PDB file of C-alpha atoms in Angstrom:
ATOM      1  CA  GLY X  12      16.215 -50.449 -61.470  1.00 63.00           C
ATOM      2  CA  ALA X  13      19.486 -52.269 -61.471  1.00 72.00           C
ATOM      3  CA  VAL X  14      20.223 -54.863 -64.163  1.00 87.00           C
ATOM      4  CA  VAL X  15      21.217 -58.445 -63.131  1.00 92.00           C
ATOM      5  CA  SER X  16      21.992 -61.131 -65.651  1.00 94.00           C
ATOM      6  CA  GLN X  17      22.358 -64.869 -65.135  1.00 96.00           C
ATOM      7  CA  HIS X  18      24.065 -67.229 -67.621  1.00 96.00           C
ATOM      8  CA  PRO X  19      22.965 -69.665 -68.691  1.00 97.00           C
ATOM      9  CA  SER X  20      19.136 -69.309 -68.318  1.00 95.00           C
ATOM     10  CA  TRP X  21      18.713 -72.961 -68.520  1.00 96.00           C
ATOM     11  CA  VAL X  22      20.922 -75.939 -68.551  1.00 97.00           C
ATOM     12  CA  ILE X  23      20.405 -79.744 -68.957  1.00 97.00           C
ATOM     13  CA  CYS X  24      23.363 -81.944 -67.914  1.00 96.00           C
ATOM     14  CA  LYS X  25      24.187 -85.602 -67.223  1.00 96.00           C
ATOM     15  CA  SER X  26      24.554 -86.770 -63.628  1.00 97.00           C
ATOM     16  CA  GLY X  27      28.100 -86.459 -62.373  1.00 96.00           C
ATOM     17  CA  THR X  28      28.988 -83.505 -64.462  1.00 96.00           C
ATOM     18  CA  SER X  29      29.731 -79.936 -63.040  1.00 97.00           C
ATOM     19  CA  VAL X  30      27.741 -76.892 -63.982  1.00 97.00           C
ATOM     20  CA  LYS X  31      28.881 -73.296 -63.511  1.00 97.00           C
ATOM     21  CA  ILE X  32      26.286 -70.509 -63.244  1.00 97.00           C
ATOM     22  CA  GLU X  33      27.427 -66.845 -63.694  1.00 97.00           C
ATOM     23  CA  CYS X  34      25.734 -63.874 -62.092  1.00 96.00           C
ATOM     24  CA  ARG X  35      26.589 -60.262 -63.263  1.00 94.00           C
ATOM     25  CA  SER X  36      25.548 -57.032 -61.875  1.00 90.00           C
ATOM     26  CA  LEU X  37      25.690 -55.039 -65.130  1.00 87.00           C
ATOM     27  CA  ASP X  38      25.265 -51.332 -63.845  1.00 85.00           C
ATOM     28  CA  PHE X  39      26.347 -51.370 -60.151  1.00 84.00           C
ATOM     29  CA  GLN X  40      28.917 -53.024 -57.749  1.00 85.00           C
ATOM     30  CA  ALA X  41      27.847 -55.634 -55.544  1.00 85.00           C
ATOM     31  CA  THR X  42      29.862 -56.192 -52.325  1.00 83.00           C
ATOM     32  CA  THR X  43      27.533 -58.967 -51.250  1.00 87.00           C
ATOM     33  CA  MET X  44      26.044 -61.848 -53.371  1.00 91.00           C
ATOM     34  CA  PHE X  45      23.304 -64.125 -52.081  1.00 92.00           C
ATOM     35  CA  TRP X  46      22.592 -67.399 -53.962  1.00 95.00           C
ATOM     36  CA  TYR X  47      19.169 -69.001 -53.666  1.00 95.00           C
ATOM     37  CA  ARG X  48      17.710 -72.181 -54.675  1.00 96.00           C
ATOM     38  CA  GLN X  49      13.992 -72.860 -55.445  1.00 95.00           C
ATOM     39  CA  PHE X  50      12.364 -76.157 -56.051  1.00 93.00           C
ATOM     40  CA  PRO X  51       9.191 -76.419 -57.925  1.00 89.00           C
ATOM     41  CA  LYS X  52       6.216 -74.852 -56.185  1.00 86.00           C
ATOM     42  CA  GLN X  53       8.445 -73.786 -53.171  1.00 89.00           C
ATOM     43  CA  SER X  54       9.917 -70.716 -51.853  1.00 91.00           C
ATOM     44  CA  LEU X  55      13.372 -69.432 -52.352  1.00 93.00           C
ATOM     45  CA  MET X  56      15.855 -71.007 -49.912  1.00 93.00           C
ATOM     46  CA  LEU X  57      19.159 -69.090 -49.172  1.00 92.00           C
ATOM     47  CA  MET X  58      22.083 -71.185 -49.957  1.00 95.00           C
ATOM     48  CA  ALA X  59      24.999 -68.988 -49.213  1.00 93.00           C
ATOM     49  CA  THR X  60      26.312 -65.507 -48.945  1.00 90.00           C
ATOM     50  CA  SER X  61      29.542 -64.315 -50.387  1.00 88.00           C
ATOM     51  CA  ASN X  62      31.515 -61.110 -50.235  1.00 83.00           C
ATOM     52  CA  GLU X  63      33.913 -59.988 -52.847  1.00 78.00           C
ATOM     53  CA  GLY X  64      37.267 -61.386 -52.322  1.00 77.00           C
ATOM     54  CA  SER X  65      36.335 -63.705 -49.263  1.00 80.00           C
ATOM     55  CA  LYS X  66      35.048 -67.098 -48.784  1.00 84.00           C
ATOM     56  CA  ALA X  67      31.236 -67.662 -48.927  1.00 89.00           C
ATOM     57  CA  THR X  68      29.145 -68.353 -45.865  1.00 90.00           C
ATOM     58  CA  TYR X  69      26.873 -71.343 -46.353  1.00 93.00           C
ATOM     59  CA  GLU X  70      23.508 -71.913 -44.678  1.00 91.00           C
ATOM     60  CA  GLN X  71      22.904 -74.932 -42.723  1.00 90.00           C
ATOM     61  CA  GLY X  72      22.511 -78.042 -44.701  1.00 92.00           C
ATOM     62  CA  VAL X  73      24.180 -76.695 -47.870  1.00 94.00           C
ATOM     63  CA  GLU X  74      27.376 -78.438 -48.766  1.00 94.00           C
ATOM     64  CA  LYS X  75      30.146 -76.024 -49.554  1.00 92.00           C
ATOM     65  CA  ASP X  76      32.262 -78.607 -51.305  1.00 94.00           C
ATOM     66  CA  LYS X  77      29.392 -79.310 -53.658  1.00 96.00           C
ATOM     67  CA  PHE X  78      28.162 -75.687 -54.372  1.00 97.00           C
ATOM     68  CA  LEU X  79      31.421 -73.628 -55.012  1.00 95.00           C
ATOM     69  CA  ILE X  80      30.934 -69.969 -54.939  1.00 94.00           C
ATOM     70  CA  ASN X  81      33.405 -67.666 -56.321  1.00 90.00           C
ATOM     71  CA  HIS X  82      32.957 -63.762 -55.956  1.00 87.00           C
ATOM     72  CA  ALA X  83      36.150 -62.561 -57.685  1.00 81.00           C
ATOM     73  CA  SER X  84      34.928 -59.131 -58.423  1.00 88.00           C
ATOM     74  CA  LEU X  85      32.221 -56.580 -57.581  1.00 88.00           C
ATOM     75  CA  THR X  86      30.243 -57.483 -60.651  1.00 90.00           C
ATOM     76  CA  LEU X  87      30.650 -61.265 -61.155  1.00 92.00           C
ATOM     77  CA  SER X  88      29.924 -64.152 -58.918  1.00 93.00           C
ATOM     78  CA  THR X  89      29.749 -67.788 -60.114  1.00 95.00           C
ATOM     79  CA  LEU X  90      28.170 -70.798 -58.517  1.00 97.00           C
ATOM     80  CA  THR X  91      29.351 -74.159 -59.524  1.00 97.00           C
ATOM     81  CA  VAL X  92      27.323 -77.253 -58.891  1.00 97.00           C
ATOM     82  CA  THR X  93      29.891 -79.970 -58.880  1.00 97.00           C
ATOM     83  CA  SER X  94      29.033 -83.625 -59.587  1.00 96.00           C
ATOM     84  CA  ALA X  95      25.453 -82.720 -60.055  1.00 97.00           C
ATOM     85  CA  HIS X  96      22.827 -85.308 -59.337  1.00 96.00           C
ATOM     86  CA  PRO X  97      19.146 -85.256 -60.317  1.00 96.00           C
ATOM     87  CA  GLU X  98      18.150 -84.119 -56.864  1.00 96.00           C
ATOM     88  CA  ASP X  99      20.216 -80.815 -57.540  1.00 96.00           C
ATOM     89  CA  SER X 100      17.715 -80.023 -60.324  1.00 97.00           C
ATOM     90  CA  SER X 101      16.269 -76.662 -59.311  1.00 96.00           C
ATOM     91  CA  PHE X 102      15.971 -73.041 -60.169  1.00 96.00           C
ATOM     92  CA  TYR X 103      19.026 -71.077 -58.962  1.00 97.00           C
ATOM     93  CA  ILE X 104      18.736 -67.330 -58.305  1.00 96.00           C
ATOM     94  CA  CYS X 105      21.457 -64.923 -57.521  1.00 95.00           C
ATOM     95  CA  SER X 106      20.772 -61.665 -55.655  1.00 93.00           C
ATOM     96  CA  PRO X 107      23.615 -59.048 -55.638  1.00 90.00           C
ATOM     97  CA  LYS X 108      23.459 -56.424 -52.972  1.00 85.00           C
ATOM     98  CA  ARG X 109      24.261 -52.945 -53.996  1.00 77.00           C
ATOM     99  CA  GLU X 110      27.174 -51.370 -52.248  1.00 66.00           C
ATOM    100  CA  GLY X 111      26.067 -48.717 -49.803  1.00 62.00           C
ATOM    101  CA  ARG X 112      22.348 -49.333 -50.172  1.00 57.00           C
ATOM    102  CA  GLN X 113      21.399 -51.573 -47.369  1.00 59.00           C
ATOM    103  CA  GLU X 114      17.763 -52.001 -48.389  1.00 62.00           C
ATOM    104  CA  THR X 115      18.407 -52.572 -51.948  1.00 64.00           C
ATOM    105  CA  GLN X 116      18.589 -56.187 -53.172  1.00 74.00           C
ATOM    106  CA  TYR X 117      18.194 -57.230 -56.786  1.00 85.00           C
ATOM    107  CA  PHE X 118      17.476 -60.551 -58.222  1.00 91.00           C
ATOM    108  CA  GLY X 119      18.838 -62.185 -61.336  1.00 93.00           C
ATOM    109  CA  PRO X 120      16.309 -63.840 -63.819  1.00 94.00           C
ATOM    110  CA  GLY X 121      17.334 -67.370 -62.531  1.00 96.00           C
ATOM    111  CA  THR X 122      19.008 -70.478 -64.022  1.00 97.00           C
ATOM    112  CA  ARG X 123      16.992 -73.555 -64.391  1.00 96.00           C
ATOM    113  CA  LEU X 124      19.162 -76.660 -64.023  1.00 97.00           C
ATOM    114  CA  LEU X 125      17.884 -80.205 -65.024  1.00 97.00           C
ATOM    115  CA  VAL X 126      20.095 -83.098 -64.126  1.00 97.00           C
ATOM    116  CA  LEU X 127      19.414 -86.231 -65.968  1.00 96.00           C
TER     117      LEU X 127
ATOM    118  CA  SER J  18      12.572 -72.975 -39.851  1.00 43.00           C
ATOM    119  CA  GLN J  19      13.906 -69.497 -40.503  1.00 48.00           C
ATOM    120  CA  GLN J  20      11.100 -68.932 -43.063  1.00 57.00           C
ATOM    121  CA  GLY J  21       7.962 -67.174 -42.146  1.00 67.00           C
ATOM    122  CA  GLU J  22       4.557 -68.360 -42.926  1.00 78.00           C
ATOM    123  CA  GLU J  23       2.174 -67.087 -45.506  1.00 82.00           C
ATOM    124  CA  ASP J  24      -1.515 -67.846 -45.934  1.00 85.00           C
ATOM    125  CA  PRO J  25      -3.310 -68.850 -47.860  1.00 91.00           C
ATOM    126  CA  GLN J  26      -0.931 -71.064 -49.828  1.00 90.00           C
ATOM    127  CA  ALA J  27      -3.088 -70.832 -52.835  1.00 94.00           C
ATOM    128  CA  LEU J  28      -5.874 -68.323 -53.618  1.00 95.00           C
ATOM    129  CA  SER J  29      -8.181 -68.175 -56.716  1.00 96.00           C
ATOM    130  CA  ILE J  30     -10.509 -65.314 -57.332  1.00 96.00           C
ATOM    131  CA  GLN J  31     -12.398 -63.685 -60.094  1.00 97.00           C
ATOM    132  CA  GLU J  32     -10.977 -60.786 -62.021  1.00 97.00           C
ATOM    133  CA  GLY J  33     -11.924 -57.533 -60.468  1.00 97.00           C
ATOM    134  CA  GLU J  34     -12.004 -58.837 -56.906  1.00 97.00           C
ATOM    135  CA  ASN J  35      -9.582 -57.918 -54.233  1.00 97.00           C
ATOM    136  CA  ALA J  36      -6.940 -60.311 -53.172  1.00 97.00           C
ATOM    137  CA  THR J  37      -5.559 -60.442 -49.673  1.00 97.00           C
ATOM    138  CA  MET J  38      -2.463 -62.440 -48.667  1.00 96.00           C
ATOM    139  CA  ASN J  39      -0.823 -62.701 -45.243  1.00 96.00           C
ATOM    140  CA  CYS J  40       2.728 -63.165 -43.897  1.00 94.00           C
ATOM    141  CA  SER J  41       3.884 -64.003 -40.456  1.00 93.00           C
ATOM    142  CA  TYR J  42       7.442 -63.989 -39.337  1.00 90.00           C
ATOM    143  CA  LYS J  43       9.466 -64.896 -36.333  1.00 87.00           C
ATOM    144  CA  THR J  44      12.064 -62.377 -35.328  1.00 83.00           C
ATOM    145  CA  SER J  45      12.427 -58.614 -35.159  1.00 84.00           C
ATOM    146  CA  ILE J  46      12.902 -56.929 -38.391  1.00 85.00           C
ATOM    147  CA  ASN J  47      14.089 -53.787 -39.932  1.00 84.00           C
ATOM    148  CA  ASN J  48      11.803 -54.046 -42.925  1.00 88.00           C
ATOM    149  CA  LEU J  49       9.586 -56.434 -44.697  1.00 91.00           C
ATOM    150  CA  GLN J  50       9.281 -56.694 -48.495  1.00 93.00           C
ATOM    151  CA  TRP J  51       6.860 -58.289 -50.931  1.00 95.00           C
ATOM    152  CA  TYR J  52       7.957 -59.838 -54.262  1.00 94.00           C
ATOM    153  CA  ARG J  53       6.054 -61.362 -57.272  1.00 95.00           C
ATOM    154  CA  GLN J  54       7.115 -64.190 -59.227  1.00 94.00           C
ATOM    155  CA  ASN J  55       5.586 -65.403 -62.478  1.00 92.00           C
ATOM    156  CA  SER J  56       5.811 -69.111 -63.159  1.00 86.00           C
ATOM    157  CA  GLY J  57       9.453 -70.157 -63.781  1.00 80.00           C
ATOM    158  CA  ARG J  58      10.683 -66.476 -63.776  1.00 86.00           C
ATOM    159  CA  GLY J  59      12.637 -64.258 -61.445  1.00 87.00           C
ATOM    160  CA  LEU J  60      11.429 -62.051 -58.620  1.00 91.00           C
ATOM    161  CA  VAL J  61       9.880 -58.726 -59.107  1.00 90.00           C
ATOM    162  CA  HIS J  62      10.227 -56.425 -56.163  1.00 90.00           C
ATOM    163  CA  LEU J  63       6.768 -54.781 -55.262  1.00 94.00           C
ATOM    164  CA  ILE J  64       7.053 -52.971 -52.098  1.00 94.00           C
ATOM    165  CA  LEU J  65       9.094 -52.417 -49.105  1.00 92.00           C
ATOM    166  CA  ILE J  66       7.672 -51.412 -45.623  1.00 94.00           C
ATOM    167  CA  ARG J  67       9.915 -50.450 -42.684  1.00 91.00           C
ATOM    168  CA  SER J  68       9.392 -51.591 -39.226  1.00 91.00           C
ATOM    169  CA  ASN J  69       8.288 -48.086 -38.040  1.00 93.00           C
ATOM    170  CA  GLU J  70       5.557 -48.022 -40.801  1.00 96.00           C
ATOM    171  CA  ARG J  71       2.118 -49.388 -40.441  1.00 97.00           C
ATOM    172  CA  GLU J  72       0.664 -49.071 -43.912  1.00 98.00           C
ATOM    173  CA  LYS J  73       1.973 -48.328 -47.422  1.00 97.00           C
ATOM    174  CA  HIS J  74       0.476 -47.930 -50.794  1.00 96.00           C
ATOM    175  CA  SER J  75       1.828 -48.328 -54.370  1.00 95.00           C
ATOM    176  CA  GLY J  76      -0.863 -48.346 -57.143  1.00 96.00           C
ATOM    177  CA  ARG J  77      -3.365 -51.017 -56.505  1.00 97.00           C
ATOM    178  CA  LEU J  78      -1.057 -52.533 -53.772  1.00 98.00           C
ATOM    179  CA  ARG J  79      -1.704 -51.915 -50.158  1.00 98.00           C
ATOM    180  CA  VAL J  80       0.716 -53.387 -47.477  1.00 98.00           C
ATOM    181  CA  THR J  81       0.194 -53.372 -43.844  1.00 98.00           C
ATOM    182  CA  LEU J  82       2.618 -54.201 -41.062  1.00 97.00           C
ATOM    183  CA  ASP J  83       1.790 -55.170 -37.552  1.00 96.00           C
ATOM    184  CA  THR J  84       5.088 -55.613 -35.554  1.00 94.00           C
ATOM    185  CA  SER J  85       3.435 -56.542 -32.380  1.00 94.00           C
ATOM    186  CA  LYS J  86       1.770 -59.644 -34.230  1.00 94.00           C
ATOM    187  CA  LYS J  87       4.873 -60.015 -36.481  1.00 93.00           C
ATOM    188  CA  SER J  88       2.534 -60.176 -39.412  1.00 95.00           C
ATOM    189  CA  SER J  89       2.004 -58.356 -42.713  1.00 96.00           C
ATOM    190  CA  SER J  90      -0.611 -58.357 -45.276  1.00 97.00           C
ATOM    191  CA  LEU J  91      -0.709 -57.540 -49.066  1.00 97.00           C
ATOM    192  CA  LEU J  92      -3.827 -56.339 -50.682  1.00 98.00           C
ATOM    193  CA  ILE J  93      -4.250 -56.222 -54.429  1.00 98.00           C
ATOM    194  CA  THR J  94      -7.264 -54.225 -55.391  1.00 97.00           C
ATOM    195  CA  ALA J  95      -9.308 -54.708 -58.583  1.00 97.00           C
ATOM    196  CA  SER J  96      -7.251 -57.777 -59.537  1.00 97.00           C
ATOM    197  CA  ARG J  97      -6.378 -58.436 -63.170  1.00 97.00           C
ATOM    198  CA  ALA J  98      -5.634 -61.787 -65.000  1.00 96.00           C
ATOM    199  CA  ALA J  99      -1.904 -60.476 -65.176  1.00 95.00           C
ATOM    200  CA  ASP J 100      -1.629 -60.448 -61.512  1.00 97.00           C
ATOM    201  CA  THR J 101      -1.722 -64.279 -61.550  1.00 97.00           C
ATOM    202  CA  ALA J 102       1.681 -65.212 -59.944  1.00 97.00           C
ATOM    203  CA  SER J 103       3.269 -66.343 -56.680  1.00 95.00           C
ATOM    204  CA  TYR J 104       3.673 -63.728 -54.016  1.00 96.00           C
ATOM    205  CA  PHE J 105       6.326 -63.765 -51.368  1.00 94.00           C
ATOM    206  CA  CYS J 106       7.083 -61.683 -48.329  1.00 94.00           C
ATOM    207  CA  ALA J 107      10.696 -61.505 -47.266  1.00 92.00           C
ATOM    208  CA  THR J 108      12.295 -60.325 -44.075  1.00 90.00           C
ATOM    209  CA  ASP J 109      15.798 -59.160 -43.197  1.00 82.00           C
ATOM    210  CA  TRP J 110      17.985 -61.200 -41.072  1.00 70.00           C
ATOM    211  CA  ALA J 111      21.239 -60.103 -39.617  1.00 61.00           C
ATOM    212  CA  LEU J 112      24.321 -61.792 -41.295  1.00 58.00           C
ATOM    213  CA  VAL J 113      26.305 -63.536 -38.655  1.00 54.00           C
ATOM    214  CA  GLY J 114      29.589 -61.924 -38.013  1.00 52.00           C
ATOM    215  CA  ARG J 115      28.867 -58.893 -40.225  1.00 53.00           C
ATOM    216  CA  GLN J 116      27.496 -55.939 -38.290  1.00 53.00           C
ATOM    217  CA  GLY J 117      24.871 -54.040 -40.154  1.00 53.00           C
ATOM    218  CA  ALA J 118      24.645 -56.586 -43.054  1.00 61.00           C
ATOM    219  CA  GLN J 119      21.376 -58.266 -43.633  1.00 72.00           C
ATOM    220  CA  LYS J 120      20.027 -61.264 -45.696  1.00 79.00           C
ATOM    221  CA  LEU J 121      16.627 -61.748 -47.091  1.00 85.00           C
ATOM    222  CA  VAL J 122      14.666 -64.792 -45.967  1.00 86.00           C
ATOM    223  CA  PHE J 123      11.530 -65.632 -47.788  1.00 91.00           C
ATOM    224  CA  GLY J 124       8.093 -66.935 -46.782  1.00 90.00           C
ATOM    225  CA  GLN J 125       6.512 -69.913 -48.309  1.00 90.00           C
ATOM    226  CA  GLY J 126       4.651 -67.886 -50.677  1.00 93.00           C
ATOM    227  CA  THR J 127       0.956 -67.520 -51.969  1.00 95.00           C
ATOM    228  CA  ARG J 128       0.052 -68.770 -55.396  1.00 95.00           C
ATOM    229  CA  LEU J 129      -2.540 -66.220 -56.693  1.00 97.00           C
ATOM    230  CA  THR J 130      -4.762 -67.194 -59.737  1.00 97.00           C
ATOM    231  CA  ILE J 131      -6.982 -64.573 -61.178  1.00 97.00           C
ATOM    232  CA  ASN J 132      -9.792 -66.152 -63.262  1.00 95.00           C
ATOM    233  CA  PRO J 133     -11.009 -63.948 -66.113  1.00 90.00           C
TER     234      PRO J 133
END
């Protein structure tokens, strides 16, 4: 199976700071990257979809100015939570889609964010 | 909500028993996938069933799909303590403005506990 990494795996920060989460597809190229958020005991909620070199498409209710997504290359995408608040505390999971494989979607191990 | 429904939300059984989880969805799909998630961890892909398939097996897993009822079931036979996890179904939704591109939308999940 494909290898997807996320960094950091967990982060604790103070309210008001910004946090950047990196997602890398280590052995394949991802033309599309999905970012999900998961609150405790809940399901994964899609936040946004990004394509390499273009602006991300955000799901309804997700603030694009708060959750900045950069998909600068086919192997790296970043999600920056700007001015994080306690309600942003969650588990963030990236999911790169392998180029040319419509059914193949892989998931990163997730990043747990705790905002104090 | 774009998410489907899963039932039960929680299921607790004895080791060795079979576990059945159900998933219902709202729109036409190309395929439906089942994932497992251990507490606080990333997703593990279990099985994919296409819309023209009715049943699929993988080891101790059996998945059925009824497109007329927009529902699917996941059966785990001879359950083991290691099967304790949350199980999610996911369906593909067309990405707006991108022909042929799909995104995965997850159901609410079933928390399965296998008691030794």
